[in-house]
């Protein structure tokens, strides 16, 4: 699409945004669309008659055939002929009443702007989904905005950066996000079809950053280069031979090898201080924990890296097979024998490697400026995250670096305040005066809770920025009749953890 066509299309679509669609179709229809069910949205959109928001939604998102005259009105200034020439729609004829239908899925999407306050509206083209076509996806299907795309976009640390690599860009959604805070974006994919969609979306949305597209597998197209941020929602799905596979989700490497390979090699394209954030599945084999699987990969990294892995979900091998067979459109209702054969293939493949369950999570890796890693954190968090995870990760990495550079004495010489989202809960028998348990809970971030003894609870409740941690520690030691040094060293460890997780804010790092 030429830039002048893109300008005209952008102008025609200007009023068709996530907000206007949500307002026009209502929450019930939007929630159903999130479950890939189009009926409620179709009913609402048809009720809107010739309203452009209803027409564009019916045509491009819901798979309806729409009379040509209504499409012409909705795309005023761009026109049906240019929509046909751009490959967006096909028309049954040139008459007003002839029907027009979409050849691609096009829908509005929105993101936070670089200032974190404003909203940026985009339109994203991808292949039509199964909910609209009713047919099994093609092997080279190009995915639109999915749950995993949103998870990665939310987990990405959005700071002003120089060069960003979006590995496996698909329709280009992560690259679009990166363009809000990067100087330059390189987006790669093994699929030419995906790169064409990414190129279309780049032209249509005219992002502020320079944005180059390259064809090739994994890190091959960027070997020898360095990036400040690498983001990737890679084709991490584990698929056995004999089960249906798709370019968008299967890397063609056995088991979880693609994710392991990425973790081992991504450091080679990170600039010092550069961060890689990606999603992945990992196999948990009999007699092994998920952390051990990740540790194996991290230990084998070609460049030593700081690592923070958050496992967000865990499925047993059978649940995993069912999930991805359903995603592939293989169901017992459609093809009983095919479903059974593919299910068997999954379980035989997992059993051959002793795989009992499969983890899913967000991996954040950083090439330390000093060359020596100081962080390796592997944790599980299946619950909801309040607010963008990326902002929490960025603040936690800063806090980690701040405390890692301090001795215990220096840490205790600081003054701290308690973050505004932190509360205290006490539990105990109703008949007892003193609580049995004290929990210090965080409202934002990962919503963590820390169990505190009397000393730590007393310490936190005294952190109002007046006294240093050392002064509070000495007072508590006297009050609780504990040796001063023992109190100080116990509290120093706890303070490090509370600072990293954002419960305590050091006054000097304002
Ligand atoms: C799950 S999709 C992610 C698309 C998009 N980045 C997002 O976040 O929604 C994975 C993408 O990786 C691409 N891909 C598959 N194998 C690849 C490989 N070996 N190297 C690079 N990209 C690959 C697929 O074509 C697909 O576009």
JSON list of C-alpha atoms and ligand atoms in Angstrom, two decimals, residues 149 168-170 173-174 189-191 216-218 233 235 247-248, ligand 1:
[
{"chain": "A", "resi": 149, "resn": "UNK", "atom": "CA", "xyz": [0.51, -11.06, 22.27]},
{"chain": "A", "resi": 168, "resn": "UNK", "atom": "CA", "xyz": [8.79, -13.50, 15.12]},
{"chain": "A", "resi": 169, "resn": "UNK", "atom": "CA", "xyz": [6.86, -10.30, 14.47]},
{"chain": "A", "resi": 170, "resn": "UNK", "atom": "CA", "xyz": [3.78, -11.87, 12.82]},
{"chain": "A", "resi": 173, "resn": "UNK", "atom": "CA", "xyz": [1.97, -5.93, 17.00]},
{"chain": "A", "resi": 174, "resn": "UNK", "atom": "CA", "xyz": [5.06, -6.01, 19.28]},
{"chain": "A", "resi": 189, "resn": "UNK", "atom": "CA", "xyz": [9.92, -13.49, 10.79]},
{"chain": "A", "resi": 190, "resn": "UNK", "atom": "CA", "xyz": [10.43, -16.75, 8.97]},
{"chain": "A", "resi": 191, "resn": "UNK", "atom": "CA", "xyz": [7.08, -16.24, 7.21]},
{"chain": "A", "resi": 216, "resn": "UNK", "atom": "CA", "xyz": [14.89, -15.38, 8.53]},
{"chain": "A", "resi": 217, "resn": "UNK", "atom": "CA", "xyz": [14.87, -17.88, 11.36]},
{"chain": "A", "resi": 218, "resn": "UNK", "atom": "CA", "xyz": [15.33, -16.91, 15.00]},
{"chain": "A", "resi": 233, "resn": "UNK", "atom": "CA", "xyz": [6.33, -14.12, 21.36]},
{"chain": "A", "resi": 235, "resn": "UNK", "atom": "CA", "xyz": [6.44, -20.12, 18.14]},
{"chain": "A", "resi": 247, "resn": "UNK", "atom": "CA", "xyz": [3.93, -21.67, 11.31]},
{"chain": "A", "resi": 248, "resn": "UNK", "atom": "CA", "xyz": [2.61, -19.12, 13.80]},
{"chain": "B", "resi": 1, "resn": "LIG", "atom": "C1", "xyz": [3.02, -16.61, 18.12]},
{"chain": "B", "resi": 1, "resn": "LIG", "atom": "S1", "xyz": [3.39, -15.72, 16.67]},
{"chain": "B", "resi": 1, "resn": "LIG", "atom": "C2", "xyz": [3.72, -14.13, 17.35]},
{"chain": "B", "resi": 1, "resn": "LIG", "atom": "C3", "xyz": [3.28, -13.00, 16.49]},
{"chain": "B", "resi": 1, "resn": "LIG", "atom": "C4", "xyz": [3.39, -11.62, 17.14]},
{"chain": "B", "resi": 1, "resn": "LIG", "atom": "N1", "xyz": [4.76, -11.27, 17.43]},
{"chain": "B", "resi": 1, "resn": "LIG", "atom": "C5", "xyz": [2.55, -11.52, 18.41]},
{"chain": "B", "resi": 1, "resn": "LIG", "atom": "O1", "xyz": [3.10, -11.21, 19.47]},
{"chain": "B", "resi": 1, "resn": "LIG", "atom": "O2", "xyz": [1.36, -11.74, 18.33]},
{"chain": "B", "resi": 1, "resn": "LIG", "atom": "C6", "xyz": [5.03, -16.32, 16.28]},
{"chain": "B", "resi": 1, "resn": "LIG", "atom": "C7", "xyz": [5.62, -15.78, 15.01]},
{"chain": "B", "resi": 1, "resn": "LIG", "atom": "O3", "xyz": [6.91, -16.39, 14.85]},
{"chain": "B", "resi": 1, "resn": "LIG", "atom": "C8", "xyz": [7.10, -16.72, 13.49]},
{"chain": "B", "resi": 1, "resn": "LIG", "atom": "N2", "xyz": [8.09, -17.82, 13.38]},
{"chain": "B", "resi": 1, "resn": "LIG", "atom": "C9", "xyz": [7.87, -19.15, 13.34]},
{"chain": "B", "resi": 1, "resn": "LIG", "atom": "N3", "xyz": [9.05, -19.81, 13.28]},
{"chain": "B", "resi": 1, "resn": "LIG", "atom": "C10", "xyz": [10.02, -18.87, 13.30]},
{"chain": "B", "resi": 1, "resn": "LIG", "atom": "C11", "xyz": [11.42, -18.92, 13.26]},
{"chain": "B", "resi": 1, "resn": "LIG", "atom": "N4", "xyz": [12.08, -20.07, 13.22]},
{"chain": "B", "resi": 1, "resn": "LIG", "atom": "N5", "xyz": [12.09, -17.76, 13.27]},
{"chain": "B", "resi": 1, "resn": "LIG", "atom": "C12", "xyz": [11.45, -16.56, 13.33]},
{"chain": "B", "resi": 1, "resn": "LIG", "atom": "N6", "xyz": [10.11, -16.46, 13.37]},
{"chain": "B", "resi": 1, "resn": "LIG", "atom": "C13", "xyz": [9.41, -17.60, 13.36]},
{"chain": "B", "resi": 1, "resn": "LIG", "atom": "C14", "xyz": [5.73, -17.08, 12.99]},
{"chain": "B", "resi": 1, "resn": "LIG", "atom": "O4", "xyz": [5.65, -16.95, 11.59]},
{"chain": "B", "resi": 1, "resn": "LIG", "atom": "C15", "xyz": [4.85, -16.10, 13.76]},
{"chain": "B", "resi": 1, "resn": "LIG", "atom": "O5", "xyz": [4.66, -14.93, 13.01]}
]
